């Protein structure tokens, strides 16, 4: 993990130290700008956002992997997900899904970082193959769990169970399709398309964590308000359903809108600092959601 973090930080520090050269119109003069030149660097903005994903998701990665490993290693765990009346086969499926999903969440942002910087091609190749393989097996066990079994202790009172399990099963279908397109575009040497599908893969790869981000925002906006004002009602089933579908459909839709705007040329006239501001906005959204998730996990 330290190697991955060092790669992100080194990339950001090198970009922030680079001084932007500006040619003055009509004068032919060239001078160096201030150290704030990183604010106009697209690659810096992208790496900053990827680093925030990696850092903010570490608590979830740690929590999910250890819980899954605890049950997978000896068939016993005190975590709520393993205290249901489901068959043991289902519990082993969700345990492996948690471990593989956590590992995929750790590697996917780093893989996109390697692809964007176009350095360490050997690392990019091996991390890419590893991440795709983990994605395939993680989606397989997750799809089997959500398609074949129901958690009898989940959603029985708020009727959220069926829509949530539908979302889990469809998530696997989406993952398999994106995995196929990643490999197909690479084999066909359509590298632009491969980059776009790789980013889509990263979106779904960190999806389980993004579900917690959505829940975290619900906690920050409504649960805290409800605890202070008893007249505010919080619909738990709506929160569960919206996070279960929204964690992958919403970010995929946002990325698709961006691609369509870019292809139509509507992003060309944006200010040079637009990528940096967009990245900061993303960091803010993920940061607030992470705080809410941690509050829910440890205090609610």
Coordinates of C-alpha atoms in Angstrom, one line a residue:
X1 CA 0.0 0.0 0.0
X2 CA 2.9 2.4 0.7
X3 CA 4.1 1.9 -2.9
X4 CA 0.7 2.9 -4.3
X5 CA 0.5 5.9 -2.0
X6 CA 4.0 7.0 -2.8
X7 CA 3.3 6.8 -6.6
X8 CA 0.2 9.0 -6.2
X9 CA 2.0 11.6 -4.0
X10 CA 5.1 11.7 -6.2
X11 CA 3.0 12.4 -9.3
X12 CA 1.1 15.2 -7.5
X13 CA 4.2 16.8 -6.1
X14 CA 6.1 16.8 -9.4
X15 CA 3.1 18.5 -11.1
X16 CA 2.8 21.1 -8.4
X17 CA 6.5 21.9 -8.7
X18 CA 6.3 22.5 -12.4
X19 CA 6.1 26.2 -13.4
X20 CA 3.8 27.1 -16.2
X21 CA 5.3 29.1 -19.1
X22 CA 3.1 31.7 -20.4
X23 CA 3.7 33.5 -23.7
X24 CA 2.6 37.1 -23.6
X25 CA 0.4 38.0 -26.6
X26 CA 2.1 40.4 -29.0
X27 CA 5.3 40.8 -27.0
X28 CA 7.1 37.6 -27.6
X29 CA 8.1 37.6 -24.0
X30 CA 8.0 34.4 -21.9
X31 CA 7.9 34.3 -18.2
X32 CA 7.2 31.8 -15.4
X33 CA 4.0 32.0 -13.5
X34 CA 3.6 31.4 -9.7
X35 CA 3.6 28.0 -8.1
X36 CA -0.2 28.0 -8.5
X37 CA 0.3 26.7 -12.0
X38 CA -0.8 23.2 -10.8
X39 CA -4.4 24.6 -10.7
X40 CA -4.4 24.6 -14.5
X41 CA -2.9 21.1 -14.9
X42 CA -5.5 18.5 -15.9
X43 CA -3.3 15.6 -14.9
X44 CA -2.8 17.1 -11.4
X45 CA -6.5 17.5 -11.0
X46 CA -7.2 13.9 -12.0
X47 CA -4.5 12.5 -9.8
X48 CA -5.7 14.6 -6.8
X49 CA -9.2 13.1 -7.3
X50 CA -7.9 9.5 -7.6
X51 CA -5.7 10.0 -4.5
X52 CA -8.8 11.2 -2.5
X53 CA -10.7 8.1 -3.6
X54 CA -7.8 5.9 -2.4
X55 CA -7.4 7.7 0.9
X56 CA -11.1 8.1 1.8
X57 CA -11.9 4.5 1.0
X58 CA -9.1 3.0 3.2
X59 CA -11.4 2.7 6.3
X60 CA -14.0 0.8 4.2
X61 CA -11.3 -1.4 2.6
X62 CA -9.8 -2.3 6.0
X63 CA -13.2 -3.0 7.6
X64 CA -14.6 -5.0 4.6
X65 CA -11.5 -7.1 4.1
X66 CA -11.0 -8.0 7.8
X67 CA -14.7 -8.9 8.3
X68 CA -14.7 -11.1 5.2
X69 CA -11.4 -12.7 6.0
X70 CA -12.5 -13.4 9.6
X71 CA -15.4 -15.5 8.4
X72 CA -13.6 -17.1 5.4
X73 CA -10.7 -18.3 7.5
X74 CA -12.7 -20.1 10.3
X75 CA -16.4 -19.9 9.4
X76 CA -17.1 -17.7 12.4
X77 CA -17.7 -14.0 12.8
X78 CA -19.6 -11.6 15.0
X79 CA -20.4 -9.2 12.2
X80 CA -24.2 -8.8 11.6
X81 CA -24.1 -10.0 8.0
X82 CA -22.9 -13.4 9.2
X83 CA -25.4 -13.8 12.0
X84 CA -28.4 -14.4 9.6
X85 CA -30.3 -17.6 8.9
X86 CA -28.8 -17.9 5.4
X87 CA -27.1 -21.2 4.4
X88 CA -23.4 -21.3 5.1
X89 CA -22.7 -21.4 1.4
X90 CA -24.3 -17.9 1.1
X91 CA -22.2 -16.6 4.0
X92 CA -19.0 -17.8 2.4
X93 CA -20.0 -16.1 -0.9
X94 CA -20.5 -12.8 0.8
X95 CA -17.3 -13.2 2.7
X96 CA -15.3 -13.7 -0.5
X97 CA -17.2 -10.9 -2.1
X98 CA -16.1 -8.5 0.7
X99 CA -12.5 -9.5 0.4
X100 CA -12.3 -9.4 -3.4
X101 CA -14.3 -6.1 -3.5
X102 CA -12.0 -4.5 -0.9
X103 CA -8.9 -5.5 -2.9
X104 CA -10.4 -4.3 -6.1
X105 CA -11.3 -1.0 -4.5
X106 CA -7.6 -0.6 -3.5
X107 CA -6.1 -1.4 -6.9
X108 CA -8.5 0.2 -9.3
X109 CA -7.7 3.9 -8.6
X110 CA -4.0 3.1 -8.8
X111 CA -4.5 1.3 -12.1
X112 CA -6.2 4.3 -13.6
X113 CA -3.5 6.5 -12.3
X114 CA -0.8 4.4 -14.0
X115 CA -2.8 4.5 -17.3
X116 CA -3.2 8.3 -17.1
X117 CA 0.5 9.0 -16.4
X118 CA 1.6 6.5 -19.1
X119 CA 4.5 5.5 -16.9
X120 CA 5.5 2.2 -15.4
X121 CA 3.9 0.2 -18.2
X122 CA 4.9 -3.1 -16.7
X123 CA 3.1 -2.1 -13.5
X124 CA 0.1 -1.0 -15.5
X125 CA 0.0 -4.3 -17.3
X126 CA 0.2 -6.5 -14.2
X127 CA -2.0 -4.4 -12.0
X128 CA -4.5 -4.2 -14.8
X129 CA -4.7 -8.0 -15.3
X130 CA -4.8 -8.6 -11.5
X131 CA -7.6 -6.0 -11.0
X132 CA -9.7 -7.4 -13.9
X133 CA -9.3 -10.9 -12.6
X134 CA -10.3 -9.9 -9.1
X135 CA -13.2 -7.9 -10.5
X136 CA -14.4 -11.0 -12.4
X137 CA -14.4 -13.3 -9.4
X138 CA -15.7 -10.7 -7.0
X139 CA -18.7 -10.0 -9.3
X140 CA -19.2 -13.8 -9.7
X141 CA -19.5 -14.5 -6.0
X142 CA -21.5 -11.3 -5.4
X143 CA -24.0 -12.0 -8.2
X144 CA -24.5 -15.6 -6.9
X145 CA -25.2 -14.3 -3.5
X146 CA -27.6 -11.5 -4.5
X147 CA -29.3 -13.7 -7.1
X148 CA -29.7 -17.0 -5.1
X149 CA -30.1 -16.0 -1.4
X150 CA -32.0 -13.5 0.7
X151 CA -30.9 -12.1 4.0
X152 CA -33.9 -12.9 6.1
X153 CA -33.0 -10.3 8.6
X154 CA -32.7 -7.5 6.1
X155 CA -35.6 -5.3 4.9
X156 CA -38.4 -7.4 6.5
X157 CA -39.9 -4.4 8.1
X158 CA -39.4 -1.7 5.6
X159 CA -40.0 -3.7 2.4
X160 CA -36.6 -2.7 0.9
X161 CA -35.3 -6.2 0.6
X162 CA -36.3 -7.1 -3.0
X163 CA -35.3 -3.8 -4.7
X164 CA -31.9 -3.9 -2.9
X165 CA -31.2 -7.5 -4.0
X166 CA -32.3 -6.6 -7.5
X167 CA -29.7 -3.8 -7.5
X168 CA -27.0 -6.2 -6.3
X169 CA -27.8 -8.7 -9.0
X170 CA -27.8 -6.1 -11.7
X171 CA -24.6 -4.6 -10.4
X172 CA -22.9 -8.0 -11.3
X173 CA -24.3 -7.8 -14.8
X174 CA -23.0 -4.3 -15.4
X175 CA -19.6 -5.4 -14.0
X176 CA -19.3 -8.3 -16.4
X177 CA -20.2 -6.2 -19.4
X178 CA -17.7 -3.5 -18.5
X179 CA -15.0 -6.1 -17.9
X180 CA -15.7 -7.6 -21.4
X181 CA -15.5 -4.2 -23.0
X182 CA -12.2 -3.4 -21.2
X183 CA -10.6 -6.5 -22.6
X184 CA -12.2 -6.2 -26.0
X185 CA -11.1 -2.6 -26.6
X186 CA -7.6 -3.5 -25.5
X187 CA -7.3 -6.6 -27.8
X188 CA -8.6 -4.4 -30.7
X189 CA -6.0 -1.7 -29.8
X190 CA -8.7 1.0 -29.4
X191 CA -6.8 2.7 -26.6
X192 CA -9.1 5.7 -26.2
X193 CA -12.1 3.4 -25.8
X194 CA -10.0 1.2 -23.5
X195 CA -9.3 4.2 -21.3
X196 CA -13.0 5.1 -21.1
X197 CA -14.0 1.5 -20.2
X198 CA -11.2 1.3 -17.7
X199 CA -12.5 4.4 -15.9
X200 CA -16.0 2.9 -16.0
X201 CA -14.5 -0.2 -14.4
X202 CA -13.0 1.9 -11.7
X203 CA -16.3 3.5 -11.0
X204 CA -18.0 0.1 -10.5
X205 CA -14.9 -1.3 -8.7
X206 CA -15.2 1.3 -5.9
X207 CA -19.0 1.0 -6.0
X208 CA -19.5 -0.8 -2.7
X209 CA -17.6 2.1 -1.0
X210 CA -19.6 4.7 -3.0
X211 CA -22.8 3.1 -1.6
X212 CA -21.4 4.0 1.9
X213 CA -20.7 7.5 0.6
X214 CA -24.4 7.9 -0.4
X215 CA -25.4 6.6 3.0
X216 CA -22.9 8.9 4.7
X217 CA -24.6 11.9 3.0
X218 CA -28.0 10.7 4.2
X219 CA -26.5 10.5 7.7
X220 CA -25.0 14.0 7.5
X221 CA -28.1 15.6 6.0
X222 CA -31.1 13.8 7.6
X223 CA -30.2 11.5 10.4
X224 CA -28.4 14.2 12.4
X225 CA -31.3 16.5 11.8
X226 CA -33.8 13.9 12.9
X227 CA -31.9 13.2 16.1
X228 CA -32.2 16.9 17.0
X229 CA -35.8 17.3 15.8
X230 CA -38.2 14.4 16.4
X231 CA -40.6 15.8 13.8
X232 CA -38.2 14.9 11.0
X233 CA -38.9 11.5 9.6
X234 CA -36.1 9.5 8.0
X235 CA -37.3 6.8 5.6
X236 CA -34.8 4.0 6.0
X237 CA -36.1 2.0 3.1
X238 CA -35.7 4.9 0.7
X239 CA -32.1 5.4 1.9
X240 CA -31.4 1.7 1.4
X241 CA -32.9 1.5 -2.1
X242 CA -31.4 4.8 -3.3
X243 CA -27.9 3.9 -2.2
X244 CA -28.2 0.3 -3.6
X245 CA -29.1 1.5 -7.1
X246 CA -27.4 4.9 -7.0
X247 CA -23.9 3.8 -6.0
X248 CA -23.1 2.6 -9.6
X249 CA -25.8 4.1 -11.8
X250 CA -25.3 7.7 -10.6
X251 CA -21.5 7.9 -11.2
X252 CA -21.8 6.0 -14.4
X253 CA -24.4 8.5 -15.7
X254 CA -22.3 11.5 -14.6
X255 CA -19.3 10.1 -16.5
X256 CA -21.4 9.3 -19.6
X257 CA -22.7 12.9 -19.6
X258 CA -19.2 14.2 -19.4
X259 CA -18.1 12.0 -22.3
X260 CA -21.0 13.2 -24.5
X261 CA -20.2 16.8 -23.7
X262 CA -16.6 16.3 -24.5
X263 CA -17.3 14.6 -27.8
X264 CA -19.6 17.3 -28.8
X265 CA -16.9 19.9 -28.1
X266 CA -18.9 21.7 -25.4
X267 CA -16.0 21.3 -22.9
X268 CA -13.5 23.2 -25.0
X269 CA -14.4 26.6 -23.8
X270 CA -14.3 25.9 -20.1
X271 CA -11.9 27.9 -18.0
X272 CA -8.4 26.3 -17.7
X273 CA -9.0 25.8 -13.9
X274 CA -12.3 23.9 -14.5
X275 CA -10.7 20.5 -14.0
X276 CA -9.1 21.6 -10.7
X277 CA -12.4 23.0 -9.4
X278 CA -14.3 19.9 -10.5
X279 CA -11.7 17.7 -8.8
X280 CA -12.0 19.8 -5.6
X281 CA -15.8 19.4 -5.7
X282 CA -15.4 15.7 -6.0
X283 CA -13.0 15.6 -3.1
X284 CA -15.5 17.5 -1.0
X285 CA -18.4 15.2 -1.9
X286 CA -16.4 12.1 -1.1
X287 CA -14.9 13.6 2.1
X288 CA -18.3 14.6 3.5
X289 CA -19.7 11.2 2.6
X290 CA -16.8 9.4 4.3
X291 CA -17.3 11.4 7.5
X292 CA -21.0 10.4 7.5
X293 CA -20.1 6.8 6.9
X294 CA -17.6 6.7 9.7
X295 CA -20.2 8.4 12.0
X296 CA -22.8 5.8 11.1
X297 CA -20.3 2.9 11.5
X298 CA -18.9 3.9 14.9
X299 CA -21.5 6.1 16.6
X300 CA -25.0 5.2 15.3

